[in-house]
Amino acid sequence: MYDIIVLGGGPGGYSSAIKAAKAGLKVALIEKENLGGVCLNWGCIPTKSLLKSSSVFYEVTKGSLQGIISAELTADINVMVQRSRQISSDMAKGIAFLVKKHGIDLYYGSGEIISKGTISIKGITGENSTTGEDCTIIGGKNIIIATGAGPRHFDTIPVDGKNIIDSKGALQIDHIPESIIIVGSGAIGAEFATFFSQIGSKVTLVEYAERITPLEDTEISSAIERSMRKAGIKTLVGTSVRKAEVKDGKCHVLIESRKGEEIIESEMVLSAVGISANIEDIGLENIAVKCEKGRIAVDNHFRTNVEGIYAIGDVIPTTALAHVAVKEGEIAVADILGEEITPIDYSNIPSCIFTHPEIASVGLTETQVKKKCVEYIVGRFSYMASGKAASSGMKDGLVKLIFEADNHRLIGAHLCGNDVAEMIGECALAIANGNTAEQLSSLVHAHPTMHEAIMEAARNAID
């Protein structure tokens, strides 16, 4: 009998298992594919590898601006993909080492909750099997569901893995398409728009909302759209995709906007229309776990309505980010251990989109502040005035900081520019500590750095 069974080996799952094992609990971890989940194998890590490759290629092709004259260059997509797959594989092996080191029993197979505290694991034969059986049943006092999510599919955009692909297919592409239509401009769609554009594809980005990256602050959305258009990416906002089909090896996409219906063509289509929680076929109905709108309902300790059953990560209605899942798992384990819990402040969760330039945000957007009827002031600083940005040749972008008007406390930070993903932590810490515009503006920042933009934006708010 295990103290905890963790169903799902993604960031939230394996980190929960390791925390529990460190506390002396007997732990089992079930993973049906590869340790690291979508993030490590088909999301965060391999996409960043591809984006690094495309960024290097893009910068070298623009090398004449830096005084570098080179011969004609070629982007080898197969090498790029192979590199990204190797990085994911190496990191997965590292996780497997940690799991073994901490004495966690690892089962490779599909887990299904068949009764409270009991899980059936199927399809676990093979070299990675811990039992060598077709099916085995294990019991645990507590179960943490961390099965993650996968690409959302629509019948109107039938993914065939060749002409019409999803994000997983994009990570295994074997050639550079001459043209590609990307449906959806959230983090997945926006990042792939950058990647394909940088390696030479003609990219059209289609977004149903009235602006791209619709969850970001409106000024940031405008900034990244300007940068994308400058890079040759065509953006179609307020546009829905009615149908996508393949005719004679060409993709025909029926779109509808204010102008009416129109058919646009491309060699490939990438469907990036969000994710769906992996809650099917894991036995939730067997123990009547409550779900709402395709997600598992939990409290702020991540307890479901069934005692001893917890859920974390993309299967619950919170922000679908790897670092959030890790924190949720830590709290779930702490609750099982009877430790004192500090609930997560979801209003202070940093997020990043690795476009060119990057986007990073934390806290409230200006629209959200207005809806709360909070009096506020805004400080801005353009990368055009940054010495480091100018010397780096990356002057697109801005830092926008939102402060409460009465006490000048930081309540929102929205950044677009080179390296902003590395800068957002300062803003998250400032929000958590209730820091003010005066404190941020008086803090000495190294020069020349991109980080100075935060100091300058704070000064702008005060001035």
PDB file of C-alpha atoms in Angstrom, residues 71-356:
ATOM      1  CA  ALA A  71      27.881  33.016 -47.751  1.00  0.00           C
ATOM      2  CA  GLU A  72      24.357  31.849 -48.453  1.00  0.00           C
ATOM      3  CA  LEU A  73      22.988  29.996 -45.438  1.00  0.00           C
ATOM      4  CA  THR A  74      20.593  27.063 -45.186  1.00  0.00           C
ATOM      5  CA  ALA A  75      18.329  26.083 -42.311  1.00  0.00           C
ATOM      6  CA  ASP A  76      18.492  22.299 -41.827  1.00  0.00           C
ATOM      7  CA  ILE A  77      15.154  21.497 -40.218  1.00  0.00           C
ATOM      8  CA  ASN A  78      16.107  17.871 -39.605  1.00  0.00           C
ATOM      9  CA  VAL A  79      19.126  18.864 -37.507  1.00  0.00           C
ATOM     10  CA  MET A  80      17.019  21.388 -35.599  1.00  0.00           C
ATOM     11  CA  VAL A  81      14.346  18.806 -34.836  1.00  0.00           C
ATOM     12  CA  GLN A  82      16.927  16.157 -33.923  1.00  0.00           C
ATOM     13  CA  ARG A  83      18.595  18.580 -31.512  1.00  0.00           C
ATOM     14  CA  SER A  84      15.268  19.390 -29.829  1.00  0.00           C
ATOM     15  CA  ARG A  85      14.359  15.707 -29.487  1.00  0.00           C
ATOM     16  CA  GLN A  86      17.782  14.906 -28.004  1.00  0.00           C
ATOM     17  CA  ILE A  87      17.450  17.670 -25.419  1.00  0.00           C
ATOM     18  CA  SER A  88      14.046  16.341 -24.362  1.00  0.00           C
ATOM     19  CA  SER A  89      15.365  12.792 -24.201  1.00  0.00           C
ATOM     20  CA  ASP A  90      18.373  13.767 -22.087  1.00  0.00           C
ATOM     21  CA  MET A  91      16.219  15.716 -19.641  1.00  0.00           C
ATOM     22  CA  ALA A  92      13.732  12.847 -19.356  1.00  0.00           C
ATOM     23  CA  LYS A  93      16.629  10.555 -18.423  1.00  0.00           C
ATOM     24  CA  GLY A  94      17.602  13.067 -15.748  1.00  0.00           C
ATOM     25  CA  ILE A  95      14.127  12.918 -14.255  1.00  0.00           C
ATOM     26  CA  ALA A  96      14.174   9.118 -14.334  1.00  0.00           C
ATOM     27  CA  PHE A  97      17.442   9.246 -12.394  1.00  0.00           C
ATOM     28  CA  LEU A  98      15.893  11.471  -9.717  1.00  0.00           C
ATOM     29  CA  VAL A  99      12.828   9.245  -9.463  1.00  0.00           C
ATOM     30  CA  LYS A 100      15.022   6.182  -8.943  1.00  0.00           C
ATOM     31  CA  LYS A 101      17.340   8.036  -6.559  1.00  0.00           C
ATOM     32  CA  HIS A 102      14.443   8.885  -4.250  1.00  0.00           C
ATOM     33  CA  GLY A 103      13.091   5.330  -4.185  1.00  0.00           C
ATOM     34  CA  ILE A 104       9.907   6.036  -6.126  1.00  0.00           C
ATOM     35  CA  ASP A 105       8.270   3.036  -7.818  1.00  0.00           C
ATOM     36  CA  LEU A 106       7.832   4.002 -11.464  1.00  0.00           C
ATOM     37  CA  TYR A 107       5.180   2.330 -13.608  1.00  0.00           C
ATOM     38  CA  TYR A 108       4.975   2.929 -17.360  1.00  0.00           C
ATOM     39  CA  GLY A 109       1.402   2.373 -18.480  1.00  0.00           C
ATOM     40  CA  SER A 110      -2.124   3.770 -18.564  1.00  0.00           C
ATOM     41  CA  GLY A 111      -3.575   4.197 -15.119  1.00  0.00           C
ATOM     42  CA  GLU A 112      -7.279   4.035 -14.311  1.00  0.00           C
ATOM     43  CA  ILE A 113      -8.835   4.632 -10.904  1.00  0.00           C
ATOM     44  CA  ILE A 114     -11.107   1.625 -10.402  1.00  0.00           C
ATOM     45  CA  SER A 115     -12.137   2.450  -6.846  1.00  0.00           C
ATOM     46  CA  LYS A 116     -11.159   4.876  -4.126  1.00  0.00           C
ATOM     47  CA  GLY A 117      -7.465   4.288  -3.445  1.00  0.00           C
ATOM     48  CA  THR A 118      -7.024   1.659  -6.173  1.00  0.00           C
ATOM     49  CA  ILE A 119      -5.525   2.070  -9.638  1.00  0.00           C
ATOM     50  CA  SER A 120      -5.288  -0.424 -12.475  1.00  0.00           C
ATOM     51  CA  ILE A 121      -2.265  -0.017 -14.765  1.00  0.00           C
ATOM     52  CA  LYS A 122      -2.512  -1.436 -18.267  1.00  0.00           C
ATOM     53  CA  GLY A 123      -0.025  -1.873 -21.082  1.00  0.00           C
ATOM     54  CA  ILE A 124       3.071  -1.887 -18.917  1.00  0.00           C
ATOM     55  CA  THR A 125       5.022  -4.620 -20.625  1.00  0.00           C
ATOM     56  CA  GLY A 126       8.448  -3.848 -22.077  1.00  0.00           C
ATOM     57  CA  GLU A 127      11.875  -2.825 -20.875  1.00  0.00           C
ATOM     58  CA  ASN A 128      10.530   0.085 -18.828  1.00  0.00           C
ATOM     59  CA  SER A 129       7.964  -2.030 -17.006  1.00  0.00           C
ATOM     60  CA  THR A 130       8.449  -2.429 -13.270  1.00  0.00           C
ATOM     61  CA  THR A 131       6.296  -5.563 -13.115  1.00  0.00           C
ATOM     62  CA  GLY A 132       6.562  -7.270 -16.484  1.00  0.00           C
ATOM     63  CA  GLU A 133       2.804  -7.880 -16.464  1.00  0.00           C
ATOM     64  CA  ASP A 134       0.069  -6.832 -18.891  1.00  0.00           C
ATOM     65  CA  CYS A 135      -1.929  -5.311 -16.085  1.00  0.00           C
ATOM     66  CA  THR A 136      -1.345  -4.726 -12.424  1.00  0.00           C
ATOM     67  CA  ILE A 137      -3.327  -3.174  -9.605  1.00  0.00           C
ATOM     68  CA  ILE A 138      -1.835  -0.994  -6.899  1.00  0.00           C
ATOM     69  CA  GLY A 139      -3.379   0.668  -3.888  1.00  0.00           C
ATOM     70  CA  GLY A 140      -2.683   3.971  -2.181  1.00  0.00           C
ATOM     71  CA  LYS A 141      -4.011   6.044   0.688  1.00  0.00           C
ATOM     72  CA  ASN A 142      -3.940   9.148  -1.528  1.00  0.00           C
ATOM     73  CA  ILE A 143      -3.992   9.724  -5.273  1.00  0.00           C
ATOM     74  CA  ILE A 144      -2.791  12.855  -7.054  1.00  0.00           C
ATOM     75  CA  ILE A 145      -4.174  13.222 -10.573  1.00  0.00           C
ATOM     76  CA  ALA A 146      -1.672  15.047 -12.782  1.00  0.00           C
ATOM     77  CA  THR A 147      -2.484  13.762 -16.262  1.00  0.00           C
ATOM     78  CA  GLY A 148      -2.048  17.123 -17.988  1.00  0.00           C
ATOM     79  CA  ALA A 149      -3.562  18.148 -21.307  1.00  0.00           C
ATOM     80  CA  GLY A 150      -3.125  17.711 -25.035  1.00  0.00           C
ATOM     81  CA  PRO A 151      -3.835  19.715 -28.202  1.00  0.00           C
ATOM     82  CA  ARG A 152      -7.489  20.591 -28.727  1.00  0.00           C
ATOM     83  CA  HIS A 153      -8.886  19.362 -32.029  1.00  0.00           C
ATOM     84  CA  PHE A 154     -11.904  20.517 -34.034  1.00  0.00           C
ATOM     85  CA  ASP A 155     -13.676  18.629 -36.798  1.00  0.00           C
ATOM     86  CA  THR A 156     -13.445  21.721 -38.995  1.00  0.00           C
ATOM     87  CA  ILE A 157      -9.631  21.508 -38.880  1.00  0.00           C
ATOM     88  CA  PRO A 158      -8.972  17.753 -39.363  1.00  0.00           C
ATOM     89  CA  VAL A 159      -5.396  17.047 -38.307  1.00  0.00           C
ATOM     90  CA  ASP A 160      -3.821  14.475 -40.629  1.00  0.00           C
ATOM     91  CA  GLY A 161      -0.212  14.808 -39.429  1.00  0.00           C
ATOM     92  CA  LYS A 162       0.999  15.747 -42.906  1.00  0.00           C
ATOM     93  CA  ASN A 163      -0.674  18.803 -44.373  1.00  0.00           C
ATOM     94  CA  ILE A 164      -2.719  19.778 -41.318  1.00  0.00           C
ATOM     95  CA  ILE A 165      -0.750  19.391 -38.100  1.00  0.00           C
ATOM     96  CA  ASP A 166      -1.009  20.207 -34.413  1.00  0.00           C
ATOM     97  CA  SER A 167       1.762  21.377 -32.068  1.00  0.00           C
ATOM     98  CA  LYS A 168       3.092  17.840 -31.637  1.00  0.00           C
ATOM     99  CA  GLY A 169       3.301  17.416 -35.389  1.00  0.00           C
ATOM    100  CA  ALA A 170       5.095  20.748 -35.723  1.00  0.00           C
ATOM    101  CA  LEU A 171       7.817  19.459 -33.425  1.00  0.00           C
ATOM    102  CA  GLN A 172       8.465  16.528 -35.772  1.00  0.00           C
ATOM    103  CA  ILE A 173       8.293  18.336 -39.089  1.00  0.00           C
ATOM    104  CA  ASP A 174      10.673  16.989 -41.760  1.00  0.00           C
ATOM    105  CA  HIS A 175      10.817  19.958 -44.133  1.00  0.00           C
ATOM    106  CA  ILE A 176      10.357  23.699 -44.142  1.00  0.00           C
ATOM    107  CA  PRO A 177       6.970  24.552 -45.642  1.00  0.00           C
ATOM    108  CA  GLU A 178       6.942  27.300 -48.228  1.00  0.00           C
ATOM    109  CA  SER A 179       3.821  28.672 -46.547  1.00  0.00           C
ATOM    110  CA  ILE A 180       1.857  27.874 -43.410  1.00  0.00           C
ATOM    111  CA  ILE A 181      -1.411  29.109 -41.901  1.00  0.00           C
ATOM    112  CA  ILE A 182      -1.404  29.029 -38.102  1.00  0.00           C
ATOM    113  CA  VAL A 183      -4.817  29.004 -36.444  1.00  0.00           C
ATOM    114  CA  GLY A 184      -4.716  30.559 -32.986  1.00  0.00           C
ATOM    115  CA  SER A 185      -2.332  33.208 -31.650  1.00  0.00           C
ATOM    116  CA  GLY A 186      -1.964  32.181 -28.039  1.00  0.00           C
ATOM    117  CA  ALA A 187       1.446  31.126 -26.737  1.00  0.00           C
ATOM    118  CA  ILE A 188       1.635  28.042 -28.977  1.00  0.00           C
ATOM    119  CA  GLY A 189       0.516  29.730 -32.178  1.00  0.00           C
ATOM    120  CA  ALA A 190       2.561  32.891 -31.635  1.00  0.00           C
ATOM    121  CA  GLU A 191       5.764  30.977 -30.895  1.00  0.00           C
ATOM    122  CA  PHE A 192       5.407  28.759 -33.948  1.00  0.00           C
ATOM    123  CA  ALA A 193       4.646  31.829 -36.074  1.00  0.00           C
ATOM    124  CA  THR A 194       8.024  33.189 -34.981  1.00  0.00           C
ATOM    125  CA  PHE A 195       9.798  29.886 -35.600  1.00  0.00           C
ATOM    126  CA  PHE A 196       8.453  29.254 -39.101  1.00  0.00           C
ATOM    127  CA  SER A 197       8.919  32.875 -40.127  1.00  0.00           C
ATOM    128  CA  GLN A 198      12.551  32.880 -39.011  1.00  0.00           C
ATOM    129  CA  ILE A 199      13.414  29.755 -41.013  1.00  0.00           C
ATOM    130  CA  GLY A 200      11.854  31.147 -44.175  1.00  0.00           C
ATOM    131  CA  SER A 201       8.186  30.114 -44.323  1.00  0.00           C
ATOM    132  CA  LYS A 202       5.510  32.566 -45.380  1.00  0.00           C
ATOM    133  CA  VAL A 203       3.324  32.713 -42.262  1.00  0.00           C
ATOM    134  CA  THR A 204      -0.316  33.736 -41.877  1.00  0.00           C
ATOM    135  CA  LEU A 205      -1.555  33.929 -38.287  1.00  0.00           C
ATOM    136  CA  VAL A 206      -5.333  33.683 -37.861  1.00  0.00           C
ATOM    137  CA  GLU A 207      -6.973  34.755 -34.592  1.00  0.00           C
ATOM    138  CA  TYR A 208     -10.662  34.696 -33.682  1.00  0.00           C
ATOM    139  CA  ALA A 209     -10.274  37.487 -31.108  1.00  0.00           C
ATOM    140  CA  GLU A 210      -9.851  41.111 -32.095  1.00  0.00           C
ATOM    141  CA  ARG A 211      -6.109  41.049 -31.363  1.00  0.00           C
ATOM    142  CA  ILE A 212      -3.309  38.506 -31.320  1.00  0.00           C
ATOM    143  CA  THR A 213      -2.093  37.124 -27.970  1.00  0.00           C
ATOM    144  CA  PRO A 214      -5.545  38.091 -26.622  1.00  0.00           C
ATOM    145  CA  LEU A 215      -4.757  37.270 -22.975  1.00  0.00           C
ATOM    146  CA  GLU A 216      -1.983  39.856 -22.849  1.00  0.00           C
ATOM    147  CA  ASP A 217      -2.307  43.560 -22.119  1.00  0.00           C
ATOM    148  CA  THR A 218      -3.628  45.388 -25.179  1.00  0.00           C
ATOM    149  CA  GLU A 219      -0.473  47.500 -25.602  1.00  0.00           C
ATOM    150  CA  ILE A 220       1.689  44.386 -25.550  1.00  0.00           C
ATOM    151  CA  SER A 221      -0.545  42.718 -28.141  1.00  0.00           C
ATOM    152  CA  SER A 222      -0.168  45.783 -30.362  1.00  0.00           C
ATOM    153  CA  ALA A 223       3.601  45.808 -29.888  1.00  0.00           C
ATOM    154  CA  ILE A 224       4.093  42.149 -30.792  1.00  0.00           C
ATOM    155  CA  GLU A 225       1.743  42.455 -33.769  1.00  0.00           C
ATOM    156  CA  ARG A 226       3.808  45.358 -35.122  1.00  0.00           C
ATOM    157  CA  SER A 227       6.970  43.289 -34.708  1.00  0.00           C
ATOM    158  CA  MET A 228       5.397  40.295 -36.430  1.00  0.00           C
ATOM    159  CA  ARG A 229       4.216  42.359 -39.367  1.00  0.00           C
ATOM    160  CA  LYS A 230       7.684  43.902 -39.645  1.00  0.00           C
ATOM    161  CA  ALA A 231       9.037  40.326 -39.820  1.00  0.00           C
ATOM    162  CA  GLY A 232       6.658  39.523 -42.679  1.00  0.00           C
ATOM    163  CA  ILE A 233       4.048  37.597 -40.711  1.00  0.00           C
ATOM    164  CA  LYS A 234       0.503  38.314 -41.909  1.00  0.00           C
ATOM    165  CA  THR A 235      -1.970  38.637 -39.046  1.00  0.00           C
ATOM    166  CA  LEU A 236      -5.724  38.191 -39.487  1.00  0.00           C
ATOM    167  CA  VAL A 237      -7.643  39.142 -36.330  1.00  0.00           C
ATOM    168  CA  GLY A 238     -11.380  38.963 -35.723  1.00  0.00           C
ATOM    169  CA  THR A 239     -11.291  36.024 -38.110  1.00  0.00           C
ATOM    170  CA  SER A 240     -12.745  32.539 -37.684  1.00  0.00           C
ATOM    171  CA  VAL A 241     -11.820  29.370 -39.525  1.00  0.00           C
ATOM    172  CA  ARG A 242     -14.912  27.717 -40.921  1.00  0.00           C
ATOM    173  CA  LYS A 243     -13.212  24.808 -42.650  1.00  0.00           C
ATOM    174  CA  ALA A 244      -9.789  23.498 -43.580  1.00  0.00           C
ATOM    175  CA  GLU A 245      -9.272  20.831 -46.210  1.00  0.00           C
ATOM    176  CA  VAL A 246      -6.561  19.457 -48.457  1.00  0.00           C
ATOM    177  CA  LYS A 247      -6.988  19.523 -52.231  1.00  0.00           C
ATOM    178  CA  ASP A 248      -4.268  18.363 -54.606  1.00  0.00           C
ATOM    179  CA  GLY A 249      -1.648  18.586 -51.875  1.00  0.00           C
ATOM    180  CA  LYS A 250      -2.599  22.154 -50.980  1.00  0.00           C
ATOM    181  CA  CYS A 251      -4.433  23.376 -47.882  1.00  0.00           C
ATOM    182  CA  HIS A 252      -7.573  25.416 -48.520  1.00  0.00           C
ATOM    183  CA  VAL A 253      -8.848  27.302 -45.497  1.00  0.00           C
ATOM    184  CA  LEU A 254     -12.261  28.968 -45.453  1.00  0.00           C
ATOM    185  CA  ILE A 255     -12.125  31.987 -43.163  1.00  0.00           C
ATOM    186  CA  GLU A 256     -14.755  34.518 -42.158  1.00  0.00           C
ATOM    187  CA  SER A 257     -14.191  38.087 -40.997  1.00  0.00           C
ATOM    188  CA  ARG A 258     -16.047  41.375 -41.197  1.00  0.00           C
ATOM    189  CA  LYS A 259     -15.249  41.358 -44.905  1.00  0.00           C
ATOM    190  CA  GLY A 260     -17.169  38.111 -45.316  1.00  0.00           C
ATOM    191  CA  GLU A 261     -15.965  34.646 -46.299  1.00  0.00           C
ATOM    192  CA  GLU A 262     -12.719  34.007 -48.151  1.00  0.00           C
ATOM    193  CA  ILE A 263     -10.545  31.013 -49.012  1.00  0.00           C
ATOM    194  CA  ILE A 264      -6.824  31.305 -48.331  1.00  0.00           C
ATOM    195  CA  GLU A 265      -4.243  28.708 -49.326  1.00  0.00           C
ATOM    196  CA  SER A 266      -0.976  27.385 -47.958  1.00  0.00           C
ATOM    197  CA  GLU A 267       1.224  24.331 -48.072  1.00  0.00           C
ATOM    198  CA  MET A 268       0.469  23.493 -44.437  1.00  0.00           C
ATOM    199  CA  VAL A 269      -1.926  24.393 -41.627  1.00  0.00           C
ATOM    200  CA  LEU A 270      -1.017  24.330 -37.952  1.00  0.00           C
ATOM    201  CA  SER A 271      -3.932  24.065 -35.532  1.00  0.00           C
ATOM    202  CA  ALA A 272      -3.005  25.872 -32.309  1.00  0.00           C
ATOM    203  CA  VAL A 273      -6.461  26.407 -30.872  1.00  0.00           C
ATOM    204  CA  GLY A 274      -5.735  25.561 -27.252  1.00  0.00           C
ATOM    205  CA  ILE A 275      -5.590  22.453 -25.107  1.00  0.00           C
ATOM    206  CA  SER A 276      -7.983  19.898 -23.652  1.00  0.00           C
ATOM    207  CA  ALA A 277      -7.553  18.311 -20.227  1.00  0.00           C
ATOM    208  CA  ASN A 278      -6.676  14.606 -20.164  1.00  0.00           C
ATOM    209  CA  ILE A 279      -9.537  13.480 -17.927  1.00  0.00           C
ATOM    210  CA  GLU A 280     -10.985  10.757 -20.139  1.00  0.00           C
ATOM    211  CA  ASP A 281     -10.364   7.069 -19.420  1.00  0.00           C
ATOM    212  CA  ILE A 282      -8.704   7.637 -16.047  1.00  0.00           C
ATOM    213  CA  GLY A 283     -11.660   6.409 -13.989  1.00  0.00           C
ATOM    214  CA  LEU A 284     -13.109   9.639 -12.625  1.00  0.00           C
ATOM    215  CA  GLU A 285     -16.624   8.325 -13.145  1.00  0.00           C
ATOM    216  CA  ASN A 286     -15.843   5.203 -11.122  1.00  0.00           C
ATOM    217  CA  ILE A 287     -15.560   7.227  -7.924  1.00  0.00           C
ATOM    218  CA  ALA A 288     -17.758  10.186  -8.937  1.00  0.00           C
ATOM    219  CA  VAL A 289     -15.051  12.854  -9.009  1.00  0.00           C
ATOM    220  CA  LYS A 290     -16.735  16.181  -9.731  1.00  0.00           C
ATOM    221  CA  CYS A 291     -15.831  17.958 -12.962  1.00  0.00           C
ATOM    222  CA  GLU A 292     -16.854  21.361 -14.271  1.00  0.00           C
ATOM    223  CA  LYS A 293     -16.483  22.538 -17.877  1.00  0.00           C
ATOM    224  CA  GLY A 294     -13.975  19.839 -18.787  1.00  0.00           C
ATOM    225  CA  ARG A 295     -11.812  20.264 -15.678  1.00  0.00           C
ATOM    226  CA  ILE A 296     -11.652  18.585 -12.258  1.00  0.00           C
ATOM    227  CA  ALA A 297     -13.093  20.730  -9.464  1.00  0.00           C
ATOM    228  CA  VAL A 298     -10.755  21.254  -6.474  1.00  0.00           C
ATOM    229  CA  ASP A 299     -10.388  23.494  -3.418  1.00  0.00           C
ATOM    230  CA  ASN A 300      -7.325  25.643  -2.685  1.00  0.00           C
ATOM    231  CA  HIS A 301      -5.536  22.590  -1.241  1.00  0.00           C
ATOM    232  CA  PHE A 302      -6.273  20.750  -4.529  1.00  0.00           C
ATOM    233  CA  ARG A 303      -8.594  18.268  -2.859  1.00  0.00           C
ATOM    234  CA  THR A 304     -11.428  16.949  -5.023  1.00  0.00           C
ATOM    235  CA  ASN A 305     -14.871  16.130  -3.679  1.00  0.00           C
ATOM    236  CA  VAL A 306     -13.625  12.572  -2.981  1.00  0.00           C
ATOM    237  CA  GLU A 307     -11.492  12.173   0.145  1.00  0.00           C
ATOM    238  CA  GLY A 308      -7.914  11.211  -0.603  1.00  0.00           C
ATOM    239  CA  ILE A 309      -8.144  12.236  -4.275  1.00  0.00           C
ATOM    240  CA  TYR A 310      -6.247  15.344  -5.365  1.00  0.00           C
ATOM    241  CA  ALA A 311      -5.830  16.979  -8.771  1.00  0.00           C
ATOM    242  CA  ILE A 312      -3.241  19.483 -10.044  1.00  0.00           C
ATOM    243  CA  GLY A 313      -1.996  21.105 -13.242  1.00  0.00           C
ATOM    244  CA  ASP A 314      -3.797  21.294 -16.554  1.00  0.00           C
ATOM    245  CA  VAL A 315      -6.658  19.027 -15.444  1.00  0.00           C
ATOM    246  CA  ILE A 316      -8.004  21.691 -13.058  1.00  0.00           C
ATOM    247  CA  PRO A 317      -9.406  25.158 -13.909  1.00  0.00           C
ATOM    248  CA  THR A 318      -6.280  27.142 -13.044  1.00  0.00           C
ATOM    249  CA  THR A 319      -3.565  28.678 -15.213  1.00  0.00           C
ATOM    250  CA  ALA A 320      -2.160  25.940 -17.475  1.00  0.00           C
ATOM    251  CA  LEU A 321       1.557  26.512 -16.907  1.00  0.00           C
ATOM    252  CA  ALA A 322       4.252  24.046 -15.858  1.00  0.00           C
ATOM    253  CA  HIS A 323       5.517  26.178 -12.972  1.00  0.00           C
ATOM    254  CA  VAL A 324       1.963  26.502 -11.667  1.00  0.00           C
ATOM    255  CA  ALA A 325       1.483  22.718 -11.740  1.00  0.00           C
ATOM    256  CA  VAL A 326       4.703  22.249  -9.757  1.00  0.00           C
ATOM    257  CA  LYS A 327       3.531  24.634  -7.049  1.00  0.00           C
ATOM    258  CA  GLU A 328       0.094  23.033  -6.940  1.00  0.00           C
ATOM    259  CA  GLY A 329       1.712  19.633  -6.489  1.00  0.00           C
ATOM    260  CA  GLU A 330       3.830  20.921  -3.614  1.00  0.00           C
ATOM    261  CA  ILE A 331       0.708  22.160  -1.838  1.00  0.00           C
ATOM    262  CA  ALA A 332      -1.201  18.914  -2.436  1.00  0.00           C
ATOM    263  CA  VAL A 333       1.646  16.901  -0.890  1.00  0.00           C
ATOM    264  CA  ALA A 334       1.925  19.371   1.978  1.00  0.00           C
ATOM    265  CA  ASP A 335      -1.782  18.910   2.683  1.00  0.00           C
ATOM    266  CA  ILE A 336      -1.341  15.137   2.761  1.00  0.00           C
ATOM    267  CA  LEU A 337       1.576  15.589   5.169  1.00  0.00           C
ATOM    268  CA  GLY A 338      -0.557  17.816   7.395  1.00  0.00           C
ATOM    269  CA  GLU A 339       1.666  20.832   6.895  1.00  0.00           C
ATOM    270  CA  GLU A 340       0.469  24.419   7.087  1.00  0.00           C
ATOM    271  CA  ILE A 341      -0.664  25.643   3.679  1.00  0.00           C
ATOM    272  CA  THR A 342      -0.296  29.045   2.056  1.00  0.00           C
ATOM    273  CA  PRO A 343      -2.717  29.108  -0.904  1.00  0.00           C
ATOM    274  CA  ILE A 344      -1.376  30.152  -4.304  1.00  0.00           C
ATOM    275  CA  ASP A 345      -1.952  33.774  -5.282  1.00  0.00           C
ATOM    276  CA  TYR A 346      -3.014  33.263  -8.889  1.00  0.00           C
ATOM    277  CA  SER A 347      -3.009  37.015  -9.475  1.00  0.00           C
ATOM    278  CA  ASN A 348       0.785  36.940  -9.263  1.00  0.00           C
ATOM    279  CA  ILE A 349       1.748  34.166 -11.674  1.00  0.00           C
ATOM    280  CA  PRO A 350       4.355  35.155 -14.286  1.00  0.00           C
ATOM    281  CA  SER A 351       3.911  33.941 -17.843  1.00  0.00           C
ATOM    282  CA  CYS A 352       6.140  34.160 -20.900  1.00  0.00           C
ATOM    283  CA  ILE A 353       5.702  33.794 -24.653  1.00  0.00           C
ATOM    284  CA  PHE A 354       8.952  33.237 -26.547  1.00  0.00           C
ATOM    285  CA  THR A 355       8.187  35.163 -29.691  1.00  0.00           C
ATOM    286  CA  HIS A 356      10.627  37.600 -31.300  1.00  0.00           C
TER     287      HIS A 356
END
